[in-house]
PDB file of C-alpha atoms in Angstrom:
ATOM      1  CA  ASN P   1      61.292 -12.040  20.538  1.00  0.00           C
ATOM      2  CA  ASP P   2      64.984 -11.082  21.701  1.00  0.00           C
ATOM      3  CA  ASP P   3      65.293  -8.202  18.697  1.00  0.00           C
ATOM      4  CA  GLY P   4      61.628  -6.575  20.391  1.00  0.00           C
ATOM      5  CA  SER P   5      59.403  -8.178  17.434  1.00  0.00           C
ATOM      6  CA  TYR P   6      56.236 -10.421  17.919  1.00  0.00           C
ATOM      7  CA  SER P   7      54.823 -11.828  14.997  1.00  0.00           C
ATOM      8  CA  ILE P   8      51.171 -14.647  14.588  1.00  0.00           C
ATOM      9  CA  ASP P   9      50.682 -16.092  11.754  1.00  0.00           C
ATOM     10  CA  ASP P  10      46.842 -17.806   9.854  1.00  0.00           C
ATOM     11  CA  VAL P  11      44.650 -16.462  12.594  1.00  0.00           C
ATOM     12  CA  ASP P  12      40.937 -17.572  12.033  1.00  0.00           C
ATOM     13  CA  ILE P  13      39.322 -14.246  11.271  1.00  0.00           C
ATOM     14  CA  SER P  14      36.510 -16.074   9.802  1.00  0.00           C
ATOM     15  CA  GLY P  15      33.524 -15.406  11.933  1.00  0.00           C
ATOM     16  CA  LEU P  16      34.348 -11.524  11.645  1.00  0.00           C
ATOM     17  CA  VAL P  17      32.111  -9.964   9.895  1.00  0.00           C
ATOM     18  CA  ASP P  18      33.809  -8.324   5.996  1.00  0.00           C
ATOM     19  CA  GLY P  19      34.673  -4.574   5.981  1.00  0.00           C
ATOM     20  CA  ASP P  20      37.548  -2.394   7.830  1.00  0.00           C
ATOM     21  CA  ILE P  21      39.582  -5.083  10.901  1.00  0.00           C
ATOM     22  CA  THR P  22      41.105  -3.302  13.696  1.00  0.00           C
ATOM     23  CA  VAL P  23      43.410  -4.967  15.817  1.00  0.00           C
ATOM     24  CA  ASN P  24      44.685  -3.148  18.719  1.00  0.00           C
ATOM     25  CA  ALA P  25      47.645  -4.266  20.230  1.00  0.00           C
ATOM     26  CA  SER P  26      49.029  -3.715  23.829  1.00  0.00           C
ATOM     27  CA  ALA P  27      51.844  -4.797  26.480  1.00  0.00           C
ATOM     28  CA  ASP P  28      53.752  -3.941  29.317  1.00  0.00           C
ATOM     29  CA  ASP P  29      57.318  -2.424  29.211  1.00  0.00           C
ATOM     30  CA  ARG P  30      59.616  -3.239  32.130  1.00  0.00           C
ATOM     31  CA  ASN P  31      58.873  -0.435  33.967  1.00  0.00           C
ATOM     32  CA  GLY P  32      54.990  -1.805  34.110  1.00  0.00           C
ATOM     33  CA  ASN P  33      54.081   1.465  31.841  1.00  0.00           C
ATOM     34  CA  SER P  34      51.677  -0.502  29.622  1.00  0.00           C
ATOM     35  CA  VAL P  35      52.192   0.401  25.164  1.00  0.00           C
ATOM     36  CA  THR P  36      50.071   0.246  22.576  1.00  0.00           C
ATOM     37  CA  ASP P  37      48.729   0.356  19.474  1.00  0.00           C
ATOM     38  CA  SER P  38      46.493   0.195  16.381  1.00  0.00           C
ATOM     39  CA  ALA P  39      46.640  -1.063  12.802  1.00  0.00           C
ATOM     40  CA  THR P  40      43.241  -2.221  10.171  1.00  0.00           C
ATOM     41  CA  ASP P  41      43.222  -3.787   7.138  1.00  0.00           C
ATOM     42  CA  ASN P  42      40.159  -4.402   4.799  1.00  0.00           C
ATOM     43  CA  MET P  43      38.820  -7.931   4.733  1.00  0.00           C
ATOM     44  CA  ASP P  44      36.378  -8.793   1.401  1.00  0.00           C
ATOM     45  CA  ALA P  45      35.834 -12.613   2.352  1.00  0.00           C
ATOM     46  CA  THR P  46      32.340 -12.444   0.641  1.00  0.00           C
ATOM     47  CA  ASP P  47      30.693 -11.102  -2.301  1.00  0.00           C
ATOM     48  CA  GLY P  48      27.993  -9.152  -1.661  1.00  0.00           C
ATOM     49  CA  ALA P  49      24.645  -9.567  -2.907  1.00  0.00           C
ATOM     50  CA  LEU P  50      20.733  -8.717  -3.538  1.00  0.00           C
ATOM     51  CA  THR P  51      17.605 -10.264  -4.426  1.00  0.00           C
ATOM     52  CA  VAL P  52      14.544  -8.134  -4.987  1.00  0.00           C
ATOM     53  CA  ALA P  53      10.657  -9.533  -5.735  1.00  0.00           C
ATOM     54  CA  LEU P  54       7.955  -7.548  -6.555  1.00  0.00           C
ATOM     55  CA  THR P  55       4.056  -8.409  -6.209  1.00  0.00           C
ATOM     56  CA  VAL P  56       1.484  -6.381  -7.305  1.00  0.00           C
ATOM     57  CA  ASP P  57      -1.776  -6.049  -6.430  1.00  0.00           C
ATOM     58  CA  ASP P  58      -4.396  -5.142  -8.960  1.00  0.00           C
ATOM     59  CA  ASN P  59      -7.771  -4.166  -7.367  1.00  0.00           C
ATOM     60  CA  ALA P  60      -5.696  -2.519  -4.693  1.00  0.00           C
ATOM     61  CA  GLU P  61      -3.491  -1.042  -6.870  1.00  0.00           C
ATOM     62  CA  THR P  62       0.010  -1.365  -4.445  1.00  0.00           C
ATOM     63  CA  ALA P  63       3.409  -3.330  -4.425  1.00  0.00           C
ATOM     64  CA  ASN P  64       4.716  -5.876  -1.720  1.00  0.00           C
ATOM     65  CA  ILE P  65       7.922  -5.539  -2.465  1.00  0.00           C
ATOM     66  CA  SER P  66      10.834  -7.926  -0.284  1.00  0.00           C
ATOM     67  CA  GLY P  67      13.916  -9.448  -0.463  1.00  0.00           C
ATOM     68  CA  SER P  68      17.376 -10.486   0.281  1.00  0.00           C
ATOM     69  CA  THR P  69      21.051  -9.383   1.239  1.00  0.00           C
ATOM     70  CA  THR P  70      24.226 -10.900   1.507  1.00  0.00           C
ATOM     71  CA  ASP P  71      27.154  -9.154   3.060  1.00  0.00           C
ATOM     72  CA  VAL P  72      25.219  -5.999   3.447  1.00  0.00           C
ATOM     73  CA  ALA P  73      24.879  -4.382   6.958  1.00  0.00           C
ATOM     74  CA  PRO P  74      21.601  -4.098   8.818  1.00  0.00           C
ATOM     75  CA  GLY P  75      20.380  -0.649   9.286  1.00  0.00           C
ATOM     76  CA  THR P  76      21.474  -0.254   5.345  1.00  0.00           C
ATOM     77  CA  THR P  77      19.421   1.667   3.527  1.00  0.00           C
ATOM     78  CA  VAL P  78      18.128  -0.927   0.369  1.00  0.00           C
ATOM     79  CA  THR P  79      17.114   2.136  -2.369  1.00  0.00           C
ATOM     80  CA  LEU P  80      13.730   0.714  -4.384  1.00  0.00           C
ATOM     81  CA  THR P  81      13.179   2.821  -7.208  1.00  0.00           C
ATOM     82  CA  LEU P  82       9.264   1.797  -9.287  1.00  0.00           C
ATOM     83  CA  THR P  83       9.092   2.415 -12.757  1.00  0.00           C
ATOM     84  CA  ASP P  84       6.074   1.297 -15.141  1.00  0.00           C
ATOM     85  CA  SER P  85       5.543   1.101 -19.127  1.00  0.00           C
ATOM     86  CA  ALA P  86       5.472   4.635 -19.766  1.00  0.00           C
ATOM     87  CA  GLY P  87       7.897   5.482 -18.153  1.00  0.00           C
ATOM     88  CA  ASN P  88       6.942   6.910 -15.007  1.00  0.00           C
ATOM     89  CA  VAL P  89       9.302   6.774 -12.375  1.00  0.00           C
ATOM     90  CA  GLN P  90       8.124   5.981  -8.413  1.00  0.00           C
ATOM     91  CA  GLN P  91      10.712   6.259  -5.336  1.00  0.00           C
ATOM     92  CA  VAL P  92       9.897   3.485  -2.089  1.00  0.00           C
ATOM     93  CA  THR P  93      11.945   5.126   0.735  1.00  0.00           C
ATOM     94  CA  GLY P  94      12.334   3.959   4.372  1.00  0.00           C
ATOM     95  CA  VAL P  95      13.371  -0.003   2.837  1.00  0.00           C
ATOM     96  CA  THR P  96      16.714  -0.887   5.349  1.00  0.00           C
ATOM     97  CA  VAL P  97      18.128  -4.041   5.936  1.00  0.00           C
ATOM     98  CA  ASN P  98      17.364  -6.081   9.067  1.00  0.00           C
ATOM     99  CA  ASP P  99      20.022  -7.947  11.474  1.00  0.00           C
ATOM    100  CA  ASP P 100      18.841 -11.614   9.179  1.00  0.00           C
ATOM    101  CA  GLY P 101      19.757  -9.437   5.965  1.00  0.00           C
ATOM    102  CA  SER P 102      15.943  -9.807   4.701  1.00  0.00           C
ATOM    103  CA  TYR P 103      14.107  -6.213   3.666  1.00  0.00           C
ATOM    104  CA  SER P 104      10.353  -5.992   2.572  1.00  0.00           C
ATOM    105  CA  ILE P 105       7.753  -3.628   2.613  1.00  0.00           C
ATOM    106  CA  ASP P 106       4.004  -3.710   1.625  1.00  0.00           C
ATOM    107  CA  ASP P 107       1.249  -2.222   0.006  1.00  0.00           C
ATOM    108  CA  VAL P 108       2.581   0.352  -1.077  1.00  0.00           C
ATOM    109  CA  ASP P 109       0.521   3.067  -3.032  1.00  0.00           C
ATOM    110  CA  ILE P 110       1.075   2.556  -6.928  1.00  0.00           C
ATOM    111  CA  SER P 111      -1.760   4.161  -8.027  1.00  0.00           C
ATOM    112  CA  GLY P 112       0.186   6.681  -9.910  1.00  0.00           C
ATOM    113  CA  LEU P 113       1.524   4.344 -12.405  1.00  0.00           C
ATOM    114  CA  VAL P 114       0.061   2.659 -15.803  1.00  0.00           C
ATOM    115  CA  ASP P 115      -1.004  -0.393 -16.707  1.00  0.00           C
ATOM    116  CA  GLY P 116       1.094  -3.069 -17.848  1.00  0.00           C
ATOM    117  CA  ASP P 117       4.844  -3.943 -15.984  1.00  0.00           C
ATOM    118  CA  ILE P 118       6.485  -2.410 -12.840  1.00  0.00           C
ATOM    119  CA  THR P 119       9.918  -2.328 -13.026  1.00  0.00           C
ATOM    120  CA  VAL P 120      11.414  -3.175  -9.641  1.00  0.00           C
ATOM    121  CA  ASN P 121      15.215  -2.036  -9.367  1.00  0.00           C
ATOM    122  CA  ALA P 122      16.864  -2.607  -6.167  1.00  0.00           C
ATOM    123  CA  SER P 123      20.339  -1.124  -4.848  1.00  0.00           C
ATOM    124  CA  ALA P 124      22.070  -0.959  -1.866  1.00  0.00           C
ATOM    125  CA  ASP P 125      26.243  -0.863  -0.110  1.00  0.00           C
ATOM    126  CA  ASP P 126      27.919  -3.875   0.889  1.00  0.00           C
ATOM    127  CA  ARG P 127      30.132  -3.903   4.031  1.00  0.00           C
ATOM    128  CA  ASN P 128      33.472  -2.995   1.580  1.00  0.00           C
ATOM    129  CA  GLY P 129      31.212  -0.351  -0.427  1.00  0.00           C
ATOM    130  CA  ASN P 130      30.282  -1.990  -3.293  1.00  0.00           C
ATOM    131  CA  SER P 131      26.667  -1.584  -5.236  1.00  0.00           C
ATOM    132  CA  VAL P 132      25.265  -4.786  -5.335  1.00  0.00           C
ATOM    133  CA  THR P 133      21.746  -4.643  -7.237  1.00  0.00           C
ATOM    134  CA  ASP P 134      19.203  -6.691  -7.788  1.00  0.00           C
ATOM    135  CA  SER P 135      15.239  -5.915 -10.581  1.00  0.00           C
ATOM    136  CA  ALA P 136      12.226  -7.910 -10.382  1.00  0.00           C
ATOM    137  CA  THR P 137       8.954  -7.384 -13.236  1.00  0.00           C
ATOM    138  CA  ASP P 138       5.161  -7.982 -12.483  1.00  0.00           C
ATOM    139  CA  ASN P 139       2.226  -6.923 -14.311  1.00  0.00           C
ATOM    140  CA  MET P 140      -0.526  -4.709 -13.601  1.00  0.00           C
ATOM    141  CA  ASP P 141      -4.128  -4.471 -14.881  1.00  0.00           C
ATOM    142  CA  ALA P 142      -5.778  -1.896 -12.457  1.00  0.00           C
ATOM    143  CA  THR P 143      -7.371  -0.410 -15.404  1.00  0.00           C
ATOM    144  CA  ASP P 144     -10.152  -1.783 -17.735  1.00  0.00           C
ATOM    145  CA  GLY P 145      -8.976  -0.591 -20.820  1.00  0.00           C
ATOM    146  CA  ALA P 146     -11.729   0.467 -22.753  1.00  0.00           C
ATOM    147  CA  LEU P 147     -12.442   2.270 -26.459  1.00  0.00           C
ATOM    148  CA  THR P 148     -15.214   4.583 -28.023  1.00  0.00           C
ATOM    149  CA  VAL P 149     -15.733   5.139 -32.095  1.00  0.00           C
ATOM    150  CA  ALA P 150     -18.039   8.179 -33.832  1.00  0.00           C
ATOM    151  CA  LEU P 151     -18.587   7.533 -37.778  1.00  0.00           C
ATOM    152  CA  THR P 152     -20.036  11.076 -38.772  1.00  0.00           C
ATOM    153  CA  VAL P 153     -20.365  11.391 -43.187  1.00  0.00           C
ATOM    154  CA  ASP P 154     -20.586  13.993 -45.073  1.00  0.00           C
ATOM    155  CA  ASP P 155     -23.552  12.861 -48.395  1.00  0.00           C
ATOM    156  CA  ASN P 156     -22.113  15.681 -50.156  1.00  0.00           C
ATOM    157  CA  ALA P 157     -18.606  15.751 -49.839  1.00  0.00           C
ATOM    158  CA  GLU P 158     -18.551  11.617 -49.957  1.00  0.00           C
ATOM    159  CA  THR P 159     -16.245  11.972 -46.830  1.00  0.00           C
ATOM    160  CA  ALA P 160     -15.998  10.786 -43.184  1.00  0.00           C
ATOM    161  CA  ASN P 161     -15.082  12.277 -39.979  1.00  0.00           C
ATOM    162  CA  ILE P 162     -13.988   9.368 -37.146  1.00  0.00           C
ATOM    163  CA  SER P 163     -13.274   9.482 -33.559  1.00  0.00           C
ATOM    164  CA  GLY P 164     -13.078   8.481 -30.351  1.00  0.00           C
ATOM    165  CA  THR P 165     -11.568   7.656 -27.040  1.00  0.00           C
ATOM    166  CA  THR P 166     -10.113   5.451 -24.980  1.00  0.00           C
ATOM    167  CA  THR P 167      -9.365   4.403 -21.701  1.00  0.00           C
ATOM    168  CA  ASP P 168      -5.962   2.628 -20.727  1.00  0.00           C
ATOM    169  CA  VAL P 169      -4.677   2.185 -23.766  1.00  0.00           C
ATOM    170  CA  ALA P 170      -0.686   3.783 -24.364  1.00  0.00           C
ATOM    171  CA  PRO P 171      -0.117   6.626 -25.942  1.00  0.00           C
ATOM    172  CA  GLY P 172       0.841   6.754 -29.459  1.00  0.00           C
ATOM    173  CA  THR P 173      -0.846   3.246 -29.815  1.00  0.00           C
ATOM    174  CA  THR P 174      -2.459   2.683 -33.615  1.00  0.00           C
ATOM    175  CA  VAL P 175      -6.189   2.458 -33.988  1.00  0.00           C
ATOM    176  CA  THR P 176      -7.308   0.346 -36.483  1.00  0.00           C
ATOM    177  CA  LEU P 177     -10.556   1.517 -38.392  1.00  0.00           C
ATOM    178  CA  THR P 178     -12.387  -0.378 -40.933  1.00  0.00           C
ATOM    179  CA  LEU P 179     -14.998   1.126 -42.602  1.00  0.00           C
ATOM    180  CA  THR P 180     -17.848  -1.159 -44.346  1.00  0.00           C
ATOM    181  CA  ASP P 181     -20.933  -0.084 -46.926  1.00  0.00           C
ATOM    182  CA  SER P 182     -24.564  -1.227 -47.049  1.00  0.00           C
ATOM    183  CA  ALA P 183     -22.657  -3.553 -50.600  1.00  0.00           C
ATOM    184  CA  GLY P 184     -19.693  -4.899 -47.866  1.00  0.00           C
ATOM    185  CA  ASN P 185     -17.560  -3.049 -49.951  1.00  0.00           C
ATOM    186  CA  VAL P 186     -14.600  -2.665 -47.201  1.00  0.00           C
ATOM    187  CA  GLN P 187     -12.392   0.242 -46.663  1.00  0.00           C
ATOM    188  CA  GLN P 188      -8.621   0.369 -44.541  1.00  0.00           C
ATOM    189  CA  VAL P 189      -8.203   3.971 -42.825  1.00  0.00           C
ATOM    190  CA  THR P 190      -4.448   3.593 -41.724  1.00  0.00           C
ATOM    191  CA  GLY P 191      -2.153   6.555 -39.576  1.00  0.00           C
ATOM    192  CA  VAL P 192      -4.738   6.952 -36.251  1.00  0.00           C
ATOM    193  CA  THR P 193      -2.731   6.706 -33.310  1.00  0.00           C
ATOM    194  CA  VAL P 194      -3.886   7.747 -29.791  1.00  0.00           C
ATOM    195  CA  ASN P 195      -3.436  11.176 -28.429  1.00  0.00           C
ATOM    196  CA  ALA P 196      -1.382  12.019 -24.507  1.00  0.00           C
ATOM    197  CA  ASP P 197      -5.487  12.352 -23.437  1.00  0.00           C
ATOM    198  CA  GLY P 198      -6.251   9.359 -25.094  1.00  0.00           C
ATOM    199  CA  THR P 199      -8.157  10.787 -27.844  1.00  0.00           C
ATOM    200  CA  TYR P 200      -7.784  10.197 -31.478  1.00  0.00           C
ATOM    201  CA  SER P 201      -9.909  11.685 -34.730  1.00  0.00           C
ATOM    202  CA  ILE P 202      -9.123  11.712 -38.272  1.00  0.00           C
ATOM    203  CA  ASP P 203     -11.242  14.150 -40.991  1.00  0.00           C
ATOM    204  CA  GLY P 204     -12.033  14.317 -44.351  1.00  0.00           C
ATOM    205  CA  VAL P 205     -11.421  10.444 -44.798  1.00  0.00           C
ATOM    206  CA  ASP P 206     -12.505   9.935 -48.781  1.00  0.00           C
ATOM    207  CA  ILE P 207     -15.065   7.772 -48.795  1.00  0.00           C
ATOM    208  CA  SER P 208     -16.215   7.697 -52.845  1.00  0.00           C
ATOM    209  CA  GLY P 209     -15.744   4.298 -52.990  1.00  0.00           C
ATOM    210  CA  LEU P 210     -18.211   3.073 -50.731  1.00  0.00           C
ATOM    211  CA  VAL P 211     -21.647   3.048 -51.600  1.00  0.00           C
ATOM    212  CA  ASP P 212     -24.880   4.663 -50.275  1.00  0.00           C
ATOM    213  CA  GLY P 213     -26.464   3.089 -47.393  1.00  0.00           C
ATOM    214  CA  ASP P 214     -25.498   2.479 -44.033  1.00  0.00           C
ATOM    215  CA  ILE P 215     -21.457   2.957 -43.447  1.00  0.00           C
ATOM    216  CA  THR P 216     -19.924   1.181 -40.299  1.00  0.00           C
ATOM    217  CA  VAL P 217     -16.535   1.889 -38.707  1.00  0.00           C
ATOM    218  CA  ASN P 218     -14.972  -0.601 -36.444  1.00  0.00           C
ATOM    219  CA  ALA P 219     -12.073   0.645 -34.345  1.00  0.00           C
ATOM    220  CA  SER P 220      -9.778  -2.033 -32.934  1.00  0.00           C
ATOM    221  CA  ALA P 221      -6.873  -1.736 -30.492  1.00  0.00           C
ATOM    222  CA  ASP P 222      -4.931  -3.202 -27.536  1.00  0.00           C
ATOM    223  CA  ASP P 223      -5.158  -1.783 -24.117  1.00  0.00           C
ATOM    224  CA  ARG P 224      -1.429  -1.077 -22.144  1.00  0.00           C
ATOM    225  CA  ASN P 225      -1.681  -5.358 -21.076  1.00  0.00           C
ATOM    226  CA  GLY P 226      -2.074  -6.302 -25.019  1.00  0.00           C
ATOM    227  CA  ASN P 227      -5.458  -6.701 -24.635  1.00  0.00           C
ATOM    228  CA  SER P 228      -8.042  -5.785 -27.813  1.00  0.00           C
ATOM    229  CA  VAL P 229     -10.357  -3.299 -26.965  1.00  0.00           C
ATOM    230  CA  THR P 230     -13.187  -2.571 -29.999  1.00  0.00           C
ATOM    231  CA  ASP P 231     -16.197  -0.346 -30.722  1.00  0.00           C
ATOM    232  CA  SER P 232     -18.144   0.235 -34.305  1.00  0.00           C
ATOM    233  CA  ALA P 233     -20.474   3.132 -35.185  1.00  0.00           C
ATOM    234  CA  THR P 234     -22.908   3.564 -38.103  1.00  0.00           C
ATOM    235  CA  ASP P 235     -23.515   6.486 -39.997  1.00  0.00           C
ATOM    236  CA  ASN P 236     -25.926   6.476 -43.709  1.00  0.00           C
ATOM    237  CA  MET P 237     -24.394   8.168 -46.280  1.00  0.00           C
ATOM    238  CA  ASP P 238     -26.455   9.509 -49.387  1.00  0.00           C
ATOM    239  CA  ALA P 239     -24.566  10.392 -51.820  1.00  0.00           C
ATOM    240  CA  THR P 240     -25.647  10.173 -55.022  1.00  0.00           C
ATOM    241  CA  ASP P 241     -29.612  10.590 -56.023  1.00  0.00           C
ATOM    242  CA  GLY P 242     -30.959   7.459 -56.551  1.00  0.00           C
ATOM    243  CA  ALA P 243     -32.659   7.310 -60.694  1.00  0.00           C
ATOM    244  CA  LEU P 244     -34.907   4.097 -62.936  1.00  0.00           C
ATOM    245  CA  THR P 245     -35.221   4.246 -66.024  1.00  0.00           C
ATOM    246  CA  VAL P 246     -37.429   1.743 -68.214  1.00  0.00           C
ATOM    247  CA  ALA P 247     -38.065   0.748 -71.930  1.00  0.00           C
ATOM    248  CA  LEU P 248     -41.524  -1.403 -73.099  1.00  0.00           C
ATOM    249  CA  THR P 249     -41.440  -2.389 -76.433  1.00  0.00           C
ATOM    250  CA  VAL P 250     -44.798  -5.186 -77.550  1.00  0.00           C
ATOM    251  CA  ASP P 251     -44.451  -8.010 -79.774  1.00  0.00           C
ATOM    252  CA  ASP P 252     -48.266  -7.365 -81.772  1.00  0.00           C
ATOM    253  CA  ASN P 253     -48.014 -11.215 -83.035  1.00  0.00           C
ATOM    254  CA  ALA P 254     -46.166 -12.603 -80.589  1.00  0.00           C
ATOM    255  CA  GLU P 255     -48.893 -10.933 -77.865  1.00  0.00           C
ATOM    256  CA  THR P 256     -45.420 -10.097 -75.490  1.00  0.00           C
ATOM    257  CA  ALA P 257     -43.196  -7.257 -74.128  1.00  0.00           C
ATOM    258  CA  ASN P 258     -39.906  -6.717 -73.619  1.00  0.00           C
ATOM    259  CA  ILE P 259     -38.589  -4.283 -70.755  1.00  0.00           C
ATOM    260  CA  SER P 260     -35.587  -3.713 -70.015  1.00  0.00           C
ATOM    261  CA  GLY P 261     -34.094  -0.190 -67.570  1.00  0.00           C
ATOM    262  CA  THR P 262     -31.131   0.889 -65.933  1.00  0.00           C
ATOM    263  CA  THR P 263     -31.219   2.196 -62.103  1.00  0.00           C
ATOM    264  CA  THR P 264     -28.773   4.805 -60.297  1.00  0.00           C
ATOM    265  CA  ASP P 265     -27.830   4.311 -56.653  1.00  0.00           C
ATOM    266  CA  VAL P 266     -29.753   0.610 -56.073  1.00  0.00           C
ATOM    267  CA  ALA P 267     -28.461  -2.270 -55.051  1.00  0.00           C
ATOM    268  CA  PRO P 268     -27.636  -5.126 -57.121  1.00  0.00           C
ATOM    269  CA  GLY P 269     -30.108  -8.020 -56.331  1.00  0.00           C
ATOM    270  CA  THR P 270     -32.950  -5.503 -55.662  1.00  0.00           C
ATOM    271  CA  THR P 271     -36.189  -6.557 -56.716  1.00  0.00           C
ATOM    272  CA  VAL P 272     -38.144  -4.615 -59.476  1.00  0.00           C
ATOM    273  CA  THR P 273     -41.807  -4.117 -59.188  1.00  0.00           C
ATOM    274  CA  LEU P 274     -42.925  -4.156 -63.163  1.00  0.00           C
ATOM    275  CA  THR P 275     -46.578  -3.050 -63.385  1.00  0.00           C
ATOM    276  CA  LEU P 276     -47.847  -3.730 -66.821  1.00  0.00           C
ATOM    277  CA  THR P 277     -51.636  -1.769 -67.803  1.00  0.00           C
ATOM    278  CA  ASP P 278     -53.969  -1.838 -70.466  1.00  0.00           C
ATOM    279  CA  SER P 279     -56.075   0.806 -71.841  1.00  0.00           C
ATOM    280  CA  ALA P 280     -59.285  -0.931 -70.521  1.00  0.00           C
ATOM    281  CA  GLY P 281     -58.226  -0.716 -67.094  1.00  0.00           C
ATOM    282  CA  ASN P 282     -56.091  -4.681 -66.416  1.00  0.00           C
ATOM    283  CA  ILE P 283     -53.175  -4.677 -65.102  1.00  0.00           C
ATOM    284  CA  GLN P 284     -50.832  -7.425 -64.756  1.00  0.00           C
ATOM    285  CA  GLN P 285     -47.911  -7.938 -62.543  1.00  0.00           C
ATOM    286  CA  VAL P 286     -44.945  -8.849 -64.114  1.00  0.00           C
ATOM    287  CA  THR P 287     -42.421 -10.839 -61.123  1.00  0.00           C
ATOM    288  CA  GLY P 288     -38.958 -11.914 -61.108  1.00  0.00           C
ATOM    289  CA  VAL P 289     -37.013  -9.471 -61.874  1.00  0.00           C
ATOM    290  CA  THR P 290     -33.409  -7.960 -60.270  1.00  0.00           C
ATOM    291  CA  VAL P 291     -31.445  -5.444 -60.535  1.00  0.00           C
ATOM    292  CA  ASN P 292     -27.894  -6.236 -62.010  1.00  0.00           C
ATOM    293  CA  ALA P 293     -24.425  -5.905 -61.018  1.00  0.00           C
ATOM    294  CA  ASP P 294     -24.188  -2.924 -63.786  1.00  0.00           C
ATOM    295  CA  GLY P 295     -27.861  -1.450 -62.728  1.00  0.00           C
ATOM    296  CA  SER P 296     -29.562  -2.988 -65.109  1.00  0.00           C
ATOM    297  CA  TYR P 297     -32.516  -5.094 -65.241  1.00  0.00           C
ATOM    298  CA  SER P 298     -34.649  -6.385 -67.957  1.00  0.00           C
ATOM    299  CA  ILE P 299     -37.497  -9.145 -69.485  1.00  0.00           C
ATOM    300  CA  ASP P 300     -37.575 -10.553 -72.174  1.00  0.00           C
ATOM    301  CA  GLY P 301     -40.884 -12.188 -73.599  1.00  0.00           C
ATOM    302  CA  VAL P 302     -43.212 -11.752 -70.988  1.00  0.00           C
ATOM    303  CA  ASP P 303     -46.661 -12.957 -72.328  1.00  0.00           C
ATOM    304  CA  ILE P 304     -49.547  -9.981 -72.669  1.00  0.00           C
ATOM    305  CA  SER P 305     -51.788 -12.263 -74.533  1.00  0.00           C
TER     306      SER P 305
END
């Protein structure tokens, strides 16, 4: 212009990418010397974005990670962090954005992480230095969950010690323990959780409310993938000495006998074998007599003619 100024407005720069835009200006002065200058401004016309996808191979204990970016320069590092269900963290390095904005890495060894949900957090900086992030989750079930249980009964103390081991069960997980005696009576044992090394135990459980005979413990817990793992064990309790009494009353006129008695530590419904023997050595069996719920038994009017 006459005043030495120059300008142009609304130059279409849609073909340029976000970030610093630099203009270099030059002209020749009246003496043919070149005069130059430059100026820079920032363009942030496109919102930066990033996506991530995660696929876990249970058998190989590996992960494939891939994603896409918008307005992130090729060669930009993508920061990838894997976190398992126990809070263990694994960094994945060496991943950069391709010319088309994509990025990927396959067969990442995740054998050091535990089963359950695996989450990947991905981040990168766009052309304007803004952080763009995304996350994705997949489940890993590389290890079969398992549980064992052992039971030891102390007859004298009427107590039980219960212990066991677990595989792929998170520390702090509750172990459900149920004791059942030979009469079908059930006792729950509470407050048992898995230790950091996968073991669990409880000692001195009062089982005085259960009856003698086989005591069975059923144990169960959920592994890191929510699958139930179970086991059972049995031990015998003989805390009470068994005993039996019998009384006999003969009715001379009717030639009948009444027989009754009591039992200790004999299960209801158990058959009582009764044998009558006279002075001449004659023997008569009395059948159909069983122990009542209170431990007693009786039969009246037995024909002994």
